[in-house]
Tab-separated table of C-alpha atoms and ligand atoms in Angstrom:
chain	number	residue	atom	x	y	z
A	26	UNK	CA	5.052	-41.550	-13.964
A	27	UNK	CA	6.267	-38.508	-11.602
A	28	UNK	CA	3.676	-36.780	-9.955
A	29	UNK	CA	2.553	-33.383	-11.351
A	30	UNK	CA	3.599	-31.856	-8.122
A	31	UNK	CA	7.487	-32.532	-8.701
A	32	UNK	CA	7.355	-31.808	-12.196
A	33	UNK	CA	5.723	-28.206	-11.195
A	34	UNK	CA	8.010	-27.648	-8.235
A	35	UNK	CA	6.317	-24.742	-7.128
A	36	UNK	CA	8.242	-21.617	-7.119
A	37	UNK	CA	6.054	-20.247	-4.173
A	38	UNK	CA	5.638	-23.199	-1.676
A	39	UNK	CA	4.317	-21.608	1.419
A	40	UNK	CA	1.756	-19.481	-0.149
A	41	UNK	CA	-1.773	-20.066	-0.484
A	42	UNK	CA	-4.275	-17.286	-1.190
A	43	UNK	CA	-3.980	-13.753	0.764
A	44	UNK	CA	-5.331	-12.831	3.593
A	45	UNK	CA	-7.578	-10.560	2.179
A	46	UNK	CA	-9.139	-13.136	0.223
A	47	UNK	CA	-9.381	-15.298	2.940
A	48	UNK	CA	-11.194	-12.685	4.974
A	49	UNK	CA	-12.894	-11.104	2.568
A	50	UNK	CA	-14.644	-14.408	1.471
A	51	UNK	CA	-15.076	-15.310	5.643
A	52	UNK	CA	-16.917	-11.716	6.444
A	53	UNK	CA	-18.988	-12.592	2.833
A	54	UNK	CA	-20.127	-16.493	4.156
A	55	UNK	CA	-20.388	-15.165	7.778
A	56	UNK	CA	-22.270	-11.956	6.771
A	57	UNK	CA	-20.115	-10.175	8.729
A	58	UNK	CA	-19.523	-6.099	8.852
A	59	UNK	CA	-16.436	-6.608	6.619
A	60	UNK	CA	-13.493	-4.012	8.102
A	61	UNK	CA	-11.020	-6.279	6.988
A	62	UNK	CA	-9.815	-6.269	3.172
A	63	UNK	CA	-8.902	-2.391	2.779
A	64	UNK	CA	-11.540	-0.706	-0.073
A	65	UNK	CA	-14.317	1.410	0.856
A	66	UNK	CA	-18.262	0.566	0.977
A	67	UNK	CA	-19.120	3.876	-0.377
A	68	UNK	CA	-18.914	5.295	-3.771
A	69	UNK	CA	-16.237	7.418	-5.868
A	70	UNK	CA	-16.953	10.657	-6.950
A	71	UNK	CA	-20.267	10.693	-9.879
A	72	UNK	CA	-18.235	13.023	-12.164
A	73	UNK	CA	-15.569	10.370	-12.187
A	74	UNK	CA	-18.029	7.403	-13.317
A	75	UNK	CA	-19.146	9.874	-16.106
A	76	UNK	CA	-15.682	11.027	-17.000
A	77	UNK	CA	-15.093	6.973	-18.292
A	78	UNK	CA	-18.502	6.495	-19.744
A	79	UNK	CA	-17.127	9.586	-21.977
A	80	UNK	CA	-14.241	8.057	-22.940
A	81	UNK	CA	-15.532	4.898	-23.902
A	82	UNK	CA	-18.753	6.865	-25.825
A	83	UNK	CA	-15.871	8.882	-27.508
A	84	UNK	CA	-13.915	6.023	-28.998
A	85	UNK	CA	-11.022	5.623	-26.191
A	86	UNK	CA	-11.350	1.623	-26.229
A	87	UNK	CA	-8.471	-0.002	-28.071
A	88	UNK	CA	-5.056	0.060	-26.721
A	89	UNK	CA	-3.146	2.683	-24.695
A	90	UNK	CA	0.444	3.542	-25.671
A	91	UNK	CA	1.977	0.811	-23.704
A	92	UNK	CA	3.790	3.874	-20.689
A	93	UNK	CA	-0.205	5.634	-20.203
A	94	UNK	CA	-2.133	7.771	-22.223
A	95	UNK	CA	0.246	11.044	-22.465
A	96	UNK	CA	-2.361	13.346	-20.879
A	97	UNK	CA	-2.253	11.174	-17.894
A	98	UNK	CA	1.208	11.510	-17.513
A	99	UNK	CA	1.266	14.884	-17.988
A	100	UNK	CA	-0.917	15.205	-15.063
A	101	UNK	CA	1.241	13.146	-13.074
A	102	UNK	CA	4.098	15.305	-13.658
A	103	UNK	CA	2.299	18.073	-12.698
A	104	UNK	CA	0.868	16.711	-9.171
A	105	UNK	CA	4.120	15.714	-8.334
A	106	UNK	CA	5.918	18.851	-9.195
A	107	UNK	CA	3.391	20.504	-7.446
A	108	UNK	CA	3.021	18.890	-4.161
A	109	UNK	CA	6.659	17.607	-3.892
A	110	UNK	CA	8.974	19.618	-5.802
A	111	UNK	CA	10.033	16.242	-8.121
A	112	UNK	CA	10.629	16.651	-11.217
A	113	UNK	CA	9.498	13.364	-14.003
A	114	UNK	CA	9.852	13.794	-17.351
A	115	UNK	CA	6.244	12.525	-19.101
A	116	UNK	CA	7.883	10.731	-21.592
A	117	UNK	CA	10.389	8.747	-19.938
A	118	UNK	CA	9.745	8.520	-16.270
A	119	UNK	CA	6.270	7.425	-15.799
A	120	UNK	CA	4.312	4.702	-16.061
A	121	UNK	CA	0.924	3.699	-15.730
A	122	UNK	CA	0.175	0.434	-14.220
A	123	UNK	CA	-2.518	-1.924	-13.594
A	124	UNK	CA	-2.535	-0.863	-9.932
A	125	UNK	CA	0.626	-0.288	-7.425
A	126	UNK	CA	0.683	-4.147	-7.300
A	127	UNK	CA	1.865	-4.950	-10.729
A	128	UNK	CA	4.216	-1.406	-10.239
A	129	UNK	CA	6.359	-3.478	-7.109
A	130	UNK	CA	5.960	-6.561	-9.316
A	131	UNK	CA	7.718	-5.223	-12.060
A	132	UNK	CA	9.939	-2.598	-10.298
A	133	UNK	CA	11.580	-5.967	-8.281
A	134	UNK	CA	11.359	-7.917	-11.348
A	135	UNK	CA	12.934	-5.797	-13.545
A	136	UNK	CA	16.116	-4.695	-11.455
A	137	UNK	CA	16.539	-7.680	-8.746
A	138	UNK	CA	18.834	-10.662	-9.573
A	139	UNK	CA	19.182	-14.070	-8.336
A	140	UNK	CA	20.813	-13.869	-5.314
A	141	UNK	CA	19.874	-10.328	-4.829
A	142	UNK	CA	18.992	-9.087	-1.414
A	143	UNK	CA	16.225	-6.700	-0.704
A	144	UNK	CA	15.618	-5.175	2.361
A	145	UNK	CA	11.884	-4.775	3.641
A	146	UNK	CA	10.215	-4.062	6.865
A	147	UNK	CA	7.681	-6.302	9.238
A	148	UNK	CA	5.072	-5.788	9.358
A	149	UNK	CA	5.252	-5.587	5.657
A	150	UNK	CA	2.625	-5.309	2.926
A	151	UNK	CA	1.680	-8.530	1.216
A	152	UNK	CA	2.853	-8.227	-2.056
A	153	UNK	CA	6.644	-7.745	-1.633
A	154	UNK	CA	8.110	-10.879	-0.031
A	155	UNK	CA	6.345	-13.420	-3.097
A	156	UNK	CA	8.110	-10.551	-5.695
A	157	UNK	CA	11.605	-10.778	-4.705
A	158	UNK	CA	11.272	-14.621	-3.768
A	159	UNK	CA	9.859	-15.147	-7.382
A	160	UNK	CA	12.735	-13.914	-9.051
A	161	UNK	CA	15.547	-15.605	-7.099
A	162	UNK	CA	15.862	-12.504	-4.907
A	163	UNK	CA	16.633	-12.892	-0.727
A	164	UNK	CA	14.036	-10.763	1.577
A	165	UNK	CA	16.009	-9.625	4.547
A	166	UNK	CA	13.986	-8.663	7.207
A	167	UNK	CA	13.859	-5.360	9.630
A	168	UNK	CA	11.456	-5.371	12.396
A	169	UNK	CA	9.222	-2.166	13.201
A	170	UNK	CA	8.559	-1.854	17.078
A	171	UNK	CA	5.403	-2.214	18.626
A	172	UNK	CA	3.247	0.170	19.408
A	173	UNK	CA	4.715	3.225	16.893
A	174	UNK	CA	5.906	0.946	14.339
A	175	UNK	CA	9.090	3.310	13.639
A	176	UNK	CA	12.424	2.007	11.688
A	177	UNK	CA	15.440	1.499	14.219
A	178	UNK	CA	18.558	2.850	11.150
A	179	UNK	CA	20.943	1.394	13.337
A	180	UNK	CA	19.448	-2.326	12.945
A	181	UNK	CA	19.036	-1.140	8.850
A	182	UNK	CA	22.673	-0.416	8.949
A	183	UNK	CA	23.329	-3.538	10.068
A	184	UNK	CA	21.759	-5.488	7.661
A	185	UNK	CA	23.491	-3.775	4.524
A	186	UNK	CA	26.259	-5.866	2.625
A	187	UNK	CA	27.348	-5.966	-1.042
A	188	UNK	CA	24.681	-8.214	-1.972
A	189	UNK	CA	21.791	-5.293	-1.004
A	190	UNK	CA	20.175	-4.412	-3.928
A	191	UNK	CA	17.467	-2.765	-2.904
A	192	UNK	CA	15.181	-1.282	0.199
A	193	UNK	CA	11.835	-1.208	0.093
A	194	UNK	CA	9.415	1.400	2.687
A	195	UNK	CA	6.137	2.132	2.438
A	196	UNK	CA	4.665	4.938	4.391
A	197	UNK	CA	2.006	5.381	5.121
A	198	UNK	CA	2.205	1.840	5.892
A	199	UNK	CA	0.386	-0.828	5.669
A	200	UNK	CA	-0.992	-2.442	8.065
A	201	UNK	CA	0.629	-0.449	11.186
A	202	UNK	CA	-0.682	3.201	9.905
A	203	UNK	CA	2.753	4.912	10.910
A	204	UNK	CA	4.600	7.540	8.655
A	205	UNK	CA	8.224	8.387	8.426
A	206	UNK	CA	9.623	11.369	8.789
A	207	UNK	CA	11.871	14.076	7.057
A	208	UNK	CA	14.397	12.888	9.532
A	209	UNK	CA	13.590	9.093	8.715
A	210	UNK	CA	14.234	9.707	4.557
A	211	UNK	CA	17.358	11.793	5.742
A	212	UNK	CA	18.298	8.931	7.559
A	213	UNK	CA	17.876	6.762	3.824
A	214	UNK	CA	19.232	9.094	2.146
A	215	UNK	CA	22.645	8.838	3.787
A	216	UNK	CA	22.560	4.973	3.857
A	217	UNK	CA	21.225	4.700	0.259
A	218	UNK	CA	24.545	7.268	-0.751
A	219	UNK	CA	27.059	5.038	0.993
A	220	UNK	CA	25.796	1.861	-0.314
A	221	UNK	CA	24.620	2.099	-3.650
A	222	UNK	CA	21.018	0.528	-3.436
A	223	UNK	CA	18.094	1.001	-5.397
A	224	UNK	CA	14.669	2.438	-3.270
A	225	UNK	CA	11.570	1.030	-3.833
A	226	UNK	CA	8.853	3.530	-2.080
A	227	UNK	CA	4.926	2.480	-1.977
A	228	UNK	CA	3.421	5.501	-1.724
A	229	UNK	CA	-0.123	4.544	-2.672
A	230	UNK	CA	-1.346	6.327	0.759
A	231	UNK	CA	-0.021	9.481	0.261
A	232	UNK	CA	-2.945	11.661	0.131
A	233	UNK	CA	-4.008	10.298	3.721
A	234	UNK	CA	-1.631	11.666	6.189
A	235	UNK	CA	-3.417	12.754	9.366
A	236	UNK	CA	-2.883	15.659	12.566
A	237	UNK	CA	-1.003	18.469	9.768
A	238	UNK	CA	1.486	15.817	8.831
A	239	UNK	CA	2.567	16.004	5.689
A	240	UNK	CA	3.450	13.267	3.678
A	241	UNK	CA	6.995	12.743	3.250
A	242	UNK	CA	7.814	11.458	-0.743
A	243	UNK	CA	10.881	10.576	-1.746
A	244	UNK	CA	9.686	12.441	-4.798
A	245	UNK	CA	11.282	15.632	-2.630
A	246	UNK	CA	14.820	14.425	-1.866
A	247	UNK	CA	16.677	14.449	-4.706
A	248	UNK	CA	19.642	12.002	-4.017
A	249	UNK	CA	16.982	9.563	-3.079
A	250	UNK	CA	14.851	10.128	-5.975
A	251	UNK	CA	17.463	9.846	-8.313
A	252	UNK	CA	17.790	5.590	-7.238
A	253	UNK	CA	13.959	5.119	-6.468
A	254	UNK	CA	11.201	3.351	-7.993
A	255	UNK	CA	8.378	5.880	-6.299
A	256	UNK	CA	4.575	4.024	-6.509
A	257	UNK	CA	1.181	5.047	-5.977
A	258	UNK	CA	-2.323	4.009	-6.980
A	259	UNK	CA	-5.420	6.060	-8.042
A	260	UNK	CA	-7.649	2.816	-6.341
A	261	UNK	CA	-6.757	4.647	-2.841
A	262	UNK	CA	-6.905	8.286	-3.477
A	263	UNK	CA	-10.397	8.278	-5.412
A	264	UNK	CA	-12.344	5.335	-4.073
A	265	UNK	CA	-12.123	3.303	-6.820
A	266	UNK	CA	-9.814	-0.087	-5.975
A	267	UNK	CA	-11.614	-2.087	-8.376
A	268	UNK	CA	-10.831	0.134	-11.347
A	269	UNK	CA	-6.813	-1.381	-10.829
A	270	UNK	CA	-4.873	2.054	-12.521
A	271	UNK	CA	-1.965	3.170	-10.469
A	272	UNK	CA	2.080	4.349	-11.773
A	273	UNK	CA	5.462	4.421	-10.935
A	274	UNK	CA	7.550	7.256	-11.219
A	275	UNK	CA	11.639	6.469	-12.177
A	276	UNK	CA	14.610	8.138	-13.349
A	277	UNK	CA	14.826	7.410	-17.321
A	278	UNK	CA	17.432	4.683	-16.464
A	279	UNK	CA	15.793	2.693	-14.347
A	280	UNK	CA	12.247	3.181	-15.911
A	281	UNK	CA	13.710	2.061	-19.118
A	282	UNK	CA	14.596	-1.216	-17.808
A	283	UNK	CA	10.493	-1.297	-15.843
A	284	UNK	CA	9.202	-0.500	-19.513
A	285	UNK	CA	11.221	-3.841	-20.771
A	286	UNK	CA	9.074	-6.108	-17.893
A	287	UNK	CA	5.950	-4.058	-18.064
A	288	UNK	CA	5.245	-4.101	-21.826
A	289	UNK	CA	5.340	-8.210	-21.574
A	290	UNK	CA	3.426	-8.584	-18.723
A	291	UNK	CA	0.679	-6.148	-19.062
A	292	UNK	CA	1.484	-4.092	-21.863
A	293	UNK	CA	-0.687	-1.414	-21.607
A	294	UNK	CA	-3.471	-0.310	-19.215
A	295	UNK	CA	-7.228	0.083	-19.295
A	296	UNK	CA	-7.737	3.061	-21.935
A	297	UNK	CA	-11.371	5.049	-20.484
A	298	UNK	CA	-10.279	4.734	-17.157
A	299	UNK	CA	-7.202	6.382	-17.341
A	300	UNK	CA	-8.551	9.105	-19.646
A	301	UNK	CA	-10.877	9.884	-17.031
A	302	UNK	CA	-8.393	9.951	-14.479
A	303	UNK	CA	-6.151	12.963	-16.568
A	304	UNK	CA	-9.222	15.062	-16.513
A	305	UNK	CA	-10.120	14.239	-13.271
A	306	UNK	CA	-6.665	15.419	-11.576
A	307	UNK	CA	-7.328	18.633	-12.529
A	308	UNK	CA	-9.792	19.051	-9.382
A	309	UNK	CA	-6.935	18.915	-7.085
A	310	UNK	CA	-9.369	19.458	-4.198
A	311	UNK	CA	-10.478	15.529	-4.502
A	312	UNK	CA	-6.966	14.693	-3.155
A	313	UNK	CA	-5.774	17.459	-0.740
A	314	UNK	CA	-9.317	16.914	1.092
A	315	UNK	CA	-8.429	13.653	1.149
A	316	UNK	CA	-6.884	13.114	4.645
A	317	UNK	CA	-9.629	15.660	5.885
A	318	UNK	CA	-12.059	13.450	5.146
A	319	UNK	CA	-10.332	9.977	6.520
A	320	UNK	CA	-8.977	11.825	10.133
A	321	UNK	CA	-13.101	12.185	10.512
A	322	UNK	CA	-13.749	8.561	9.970
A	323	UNK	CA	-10.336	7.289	11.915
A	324	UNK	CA	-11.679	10.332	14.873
A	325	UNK	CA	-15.153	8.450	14.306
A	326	UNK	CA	-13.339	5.406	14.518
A	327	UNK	CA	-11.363	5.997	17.659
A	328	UNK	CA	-13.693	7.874	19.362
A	329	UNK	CA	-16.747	4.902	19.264
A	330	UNK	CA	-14.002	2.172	20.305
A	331	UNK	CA	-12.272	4.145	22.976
A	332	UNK	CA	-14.360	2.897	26.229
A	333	UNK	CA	-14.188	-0.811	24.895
A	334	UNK	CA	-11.535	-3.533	26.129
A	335	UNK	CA	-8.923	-3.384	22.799
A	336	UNK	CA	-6.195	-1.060	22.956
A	337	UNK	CA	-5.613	1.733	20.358
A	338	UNK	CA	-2.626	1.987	18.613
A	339	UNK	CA	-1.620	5.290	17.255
A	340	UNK	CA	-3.151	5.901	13.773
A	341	UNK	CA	-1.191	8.673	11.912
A	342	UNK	CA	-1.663	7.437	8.016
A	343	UNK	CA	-3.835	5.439	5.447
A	344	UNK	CA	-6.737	3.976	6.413
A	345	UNK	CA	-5.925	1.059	9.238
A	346	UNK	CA	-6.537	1.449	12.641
A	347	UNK	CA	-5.055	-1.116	14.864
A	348	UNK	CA	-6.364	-2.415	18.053
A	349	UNK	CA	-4.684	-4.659	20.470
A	350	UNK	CA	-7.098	-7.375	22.354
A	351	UNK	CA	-4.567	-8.463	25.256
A	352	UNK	CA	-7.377	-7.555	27.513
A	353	UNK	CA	-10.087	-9.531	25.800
A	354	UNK	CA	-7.761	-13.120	25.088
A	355	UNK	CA	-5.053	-14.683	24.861
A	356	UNK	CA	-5.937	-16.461	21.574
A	357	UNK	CA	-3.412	-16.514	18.619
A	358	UNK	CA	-4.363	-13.077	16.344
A	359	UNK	CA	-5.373	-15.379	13.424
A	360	UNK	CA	-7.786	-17.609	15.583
A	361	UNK	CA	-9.460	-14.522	17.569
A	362	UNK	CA	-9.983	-12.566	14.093
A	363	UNK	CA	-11.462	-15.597	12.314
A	364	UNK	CA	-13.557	-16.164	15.825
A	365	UNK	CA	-14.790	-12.481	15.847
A	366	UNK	CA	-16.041	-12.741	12.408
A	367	UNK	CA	-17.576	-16.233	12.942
A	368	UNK	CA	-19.238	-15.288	16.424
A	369	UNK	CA	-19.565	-11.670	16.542
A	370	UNK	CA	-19.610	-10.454	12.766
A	371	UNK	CA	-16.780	-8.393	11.999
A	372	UNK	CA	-14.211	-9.302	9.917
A	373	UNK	CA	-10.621	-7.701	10.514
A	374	UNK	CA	-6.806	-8.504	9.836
A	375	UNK	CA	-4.600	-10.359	11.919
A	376	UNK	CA	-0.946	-8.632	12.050
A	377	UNK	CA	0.388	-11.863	12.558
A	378	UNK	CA	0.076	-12.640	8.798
A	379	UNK	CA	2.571	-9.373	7.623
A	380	UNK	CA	5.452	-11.281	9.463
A	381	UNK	CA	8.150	-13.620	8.325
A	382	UNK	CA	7.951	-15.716	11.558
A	383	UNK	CA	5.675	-15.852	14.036
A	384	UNK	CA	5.224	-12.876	15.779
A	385	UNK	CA	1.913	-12.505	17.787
A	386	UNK	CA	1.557	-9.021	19.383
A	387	UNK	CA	-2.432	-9.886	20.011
A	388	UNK	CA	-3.164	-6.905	17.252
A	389	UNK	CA	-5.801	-6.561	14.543
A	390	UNK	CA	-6.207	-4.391	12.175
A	391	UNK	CA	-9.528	-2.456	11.160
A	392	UNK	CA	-10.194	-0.707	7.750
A	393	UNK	CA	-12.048	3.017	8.789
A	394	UNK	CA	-12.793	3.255	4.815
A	395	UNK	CA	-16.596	2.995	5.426
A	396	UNK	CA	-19.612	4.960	5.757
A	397	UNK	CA	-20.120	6.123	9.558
A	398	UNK	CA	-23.017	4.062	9.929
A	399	UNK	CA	-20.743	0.778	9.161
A	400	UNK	CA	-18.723	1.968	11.101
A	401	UNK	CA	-21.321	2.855	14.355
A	402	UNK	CA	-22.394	-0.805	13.862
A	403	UNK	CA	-19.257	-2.405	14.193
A	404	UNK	CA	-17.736	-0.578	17.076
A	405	UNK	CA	-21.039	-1.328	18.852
A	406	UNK	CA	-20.334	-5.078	18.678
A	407	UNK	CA	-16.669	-4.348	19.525
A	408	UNK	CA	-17.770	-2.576	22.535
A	409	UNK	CA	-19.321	-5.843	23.830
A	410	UNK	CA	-16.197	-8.093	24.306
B	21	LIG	N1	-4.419	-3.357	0.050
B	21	LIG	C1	-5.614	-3.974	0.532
B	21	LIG	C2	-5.480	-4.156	2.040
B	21	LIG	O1	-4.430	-3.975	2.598
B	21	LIG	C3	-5.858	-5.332	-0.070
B	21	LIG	C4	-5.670	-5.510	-1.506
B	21	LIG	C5	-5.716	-6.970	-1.829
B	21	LIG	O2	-6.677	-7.651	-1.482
B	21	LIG	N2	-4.691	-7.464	-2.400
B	21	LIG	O3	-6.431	-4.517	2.664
C-alpha cells in the first residue's frame, strides 16, 4: 500500500507551525514575560466590548452580506477618504475579512497564477511566502538592509520580468519597524506604470507611525491605487487581535475577482463584531491617538533598554522594536531567543525566521504592545546580560 505521505504530497513541505506559535506556546510553558507574538496584554476600549454585546442583544447574529455589513463599509470609505484622499466605492470596493490574513490569502489567491511571480521583501511577514507558493505562484526575493531596513529600487528593478505579477510591501513593516516614504511609493509608482503589476500593500499598521511621520497609503496615489489590493486590520488599531475583522480595499475590477475567492472560503464575517466596529469608527480619536500612545511605550521601551548590552535599531512604525545582541553572543538568533526565554524569561522573535535563506544578523525582535509595568520587568532582565 503507498504510504499516506506520498499520496498527500504536501503542498507546503518546509513548513511547520509559525513562529509565533512556537513562541507563544515556549513563553506560556516557560512562564516567560511573553514580548514575542505581536497582541497586546491590556484591554480594548469598554465601549467597544459593549458596542458587540448590543449587537448580538439586538438580533445581529445570523449571517453578514457576504462583502461586510454596509454600515461598516460606509465607514471605511469615509476613514479613508478622510485621512488619505482615496476614494472606494462601499458597494464594490471593500471587503471585510476575517483579519488582514485571510485579505493577502485571498488577494494572492484570487489574481496569482501558476507560474506567477510575486515580488516580496526580507525580512518579510509570515503569511505571504506559503500564499503565493500555495497557488503555484514563484516568491522572488528583495533584501532590506540592515540596520534601516529601506528598499534599494535599483535591486527591485532588477528583479522585474514579464512573469511579475505582483509586488507586495508592507509598511509599517513587520518585523523591522521601518516605513516608506512619499519618495519610496513614487519610486512604485513609476515601476508599477512601466510594468504592469498588481500591488499588494499590508497596511494593517497604519495608525502607528511614530516622530510626525505620517503614514504613507497607497490609498493617496492614484496610479498606484488604481492596481492595488490595499489591507488593514481592526485587530491592530483597537486592541482587539482575537476578534479576527480586518478589509481590503480594491478597484471594482480586481475586488470582483477577491469577492469570487472570498465568498468560498469564508463567506461572510462575524456579524456583532463588525456592527460594533461601524459605530465605533465614528470616534476617530481612538485611531489618530493611536501612534501617540505606542511612541510612549516604544520611548518607554527604548529608554529602559538603552544602558544594556543589545543594540537598538531604529523604531519608526508598528509595534516591534528590534535589538541586536552581537555584544552579548555569538549564538544563532533562533537558539539565543529560545535560550532567553528558557533561562531568563522573555520570549522574543528571531529575525532569522522572516528570511528565505539563512540570514543571521544576531537581531530579535520585541513586541512594546504591553502595559509599562510588563514592560519595566522585562527590560530589567534584559539589562542583566
Ligand atoms: N502579527 C503577529 C506578529 O507579528 C502574529 C500573528 C500570528 O500569530 N499569526 O507577531
Amino acid at each position: 500500500m503507498p504510504s499516506l505521505s506520498a499520496s498527500l504530497n504536501s503542498k507546503l513541505p518546509k513548513v511547520g507551525p509559525t513562529i509565533f506559535t512556537k513562541m507563544s506556546a515556549l513563553a506560556t510553558h516557560e512562564k516567560a514575560i511573553n514580548l514575542s507574538q505581536g497582541f497586546p496584554d491590556f484591554e480594548c476600549a469598554p465601549q467597544l466590548i459593549e458596542l458587540v454585546h448590543e449587537a448580538m442583544k439586538s438580533g445581529l447574529n445570523q449571517y453578514a452580506p457576504m462583502a461586510g455589513l454596509p454600515a461598516l463599509r460606509e465607514k471605511i470609505a469615509e476613514k479613508t477618504a478622510f485621512l488619505y484622499g482615496g476614494k472606494y466605492n462601499p458597494e464594490t470596493e471593500i471587503t471585510i475579512t476575517a483579519g488582514a490574513t485571510q485579505a493577502i490569502f485571498t488577494a494572492i489567491a484570487s489574481t496569482v497564477n501558476e507560474g506567477d511571480e510575486v515580488i516580496i521583501f526580507t525580512p518579510a511577514y509570515d503569511c505571504y511566502e506559503p500564499a503565493i507558493e500555495l497557488v503555484g505562484g514563484k516568491p522572488v526575493y528583495v533584501q532590506l538592509k540592515d540596520p534601516n531596513y529601506k528598499i534599494n529600487w535599483e535591486e527591485v528593478k532588477k528583479v522585474i520580468n514579464q512573469r511579475t505579477k505582483m509586488i507586495i510591501i508592507n509598511s509599517p513593516h513587520n518585523p523591522t519597524g521601518s516605513i516608506l516614504s512619499k519618495k519610496d511609493l513614487a519610486e512604485l509608482e513609476k515601476l508599477t506604470m512601466q510594468s504592469n503589476m498588481l500591488v499588494l500593500s499590508d497596511e494593517v499598521y497604519e495608525h502607528i507611525v511614530f516622530d510626525s511621520e505620517k503614514h504613507n497609503s497607497v490609498a493617496a496615489f492614484p496610479n498606484l491605487a488604481e492596481r492595488s489590493f490595499i489591507i488593514s486590520s481592526f485587530g491592530k488599531t483597537y486592541h482587539t487581535t482575537g476578534w479576527k475583522v480586518g478589509y481590503c480595499l480594491a478597484p471594482a475590477e480586481l475586488m470582483k475577482e477577491f469577492r469570487k475567492t472570498h465568498q468560498y472560503n469564508v463567506f461572510s464575517v462575524n456579524t456583532p463584531v463588525q456592527a460594533a466596529y461601524a459605530k465605533f469608527l465614528d470616534n476617530r480619536d481612538a485611531y489618530l491617538e493611536l501612534s501617540a500612545f505606542y511612541q510612549e511605550k516604544r520611548d518607554l521601551f527604548r529608554k529602559l533598554v538603552e544602558g544594556s548590552n543589545f543594540t537598538l535599531k531604529p523604531a519608526q512604525g508598528s509595534y516591534f522594536q528590534l535589538l541586536g545582541y552581537e555584544n552579548i553572543s555569538d549564538e544563532a538568533d533562533v537558539d539565543f531567543a529560545i535560550r532567553l526565554t528558557k533561562e531568563f524569561k522573555v520570549a522574543s522573535i528571531p529575525v532569522s525566521v522572516f528570511y528565505n535563506k539563512k540570514v543571521d544578523h544576531k537581531v530579535l525582535r520585541f513586541c512594546f504592545a504591553k502595559q509599562n509595568s510588563t514592560l519595566e520587568e522585562a527590560a530589567a532582565i534584559l539589562n542583566k546580560l
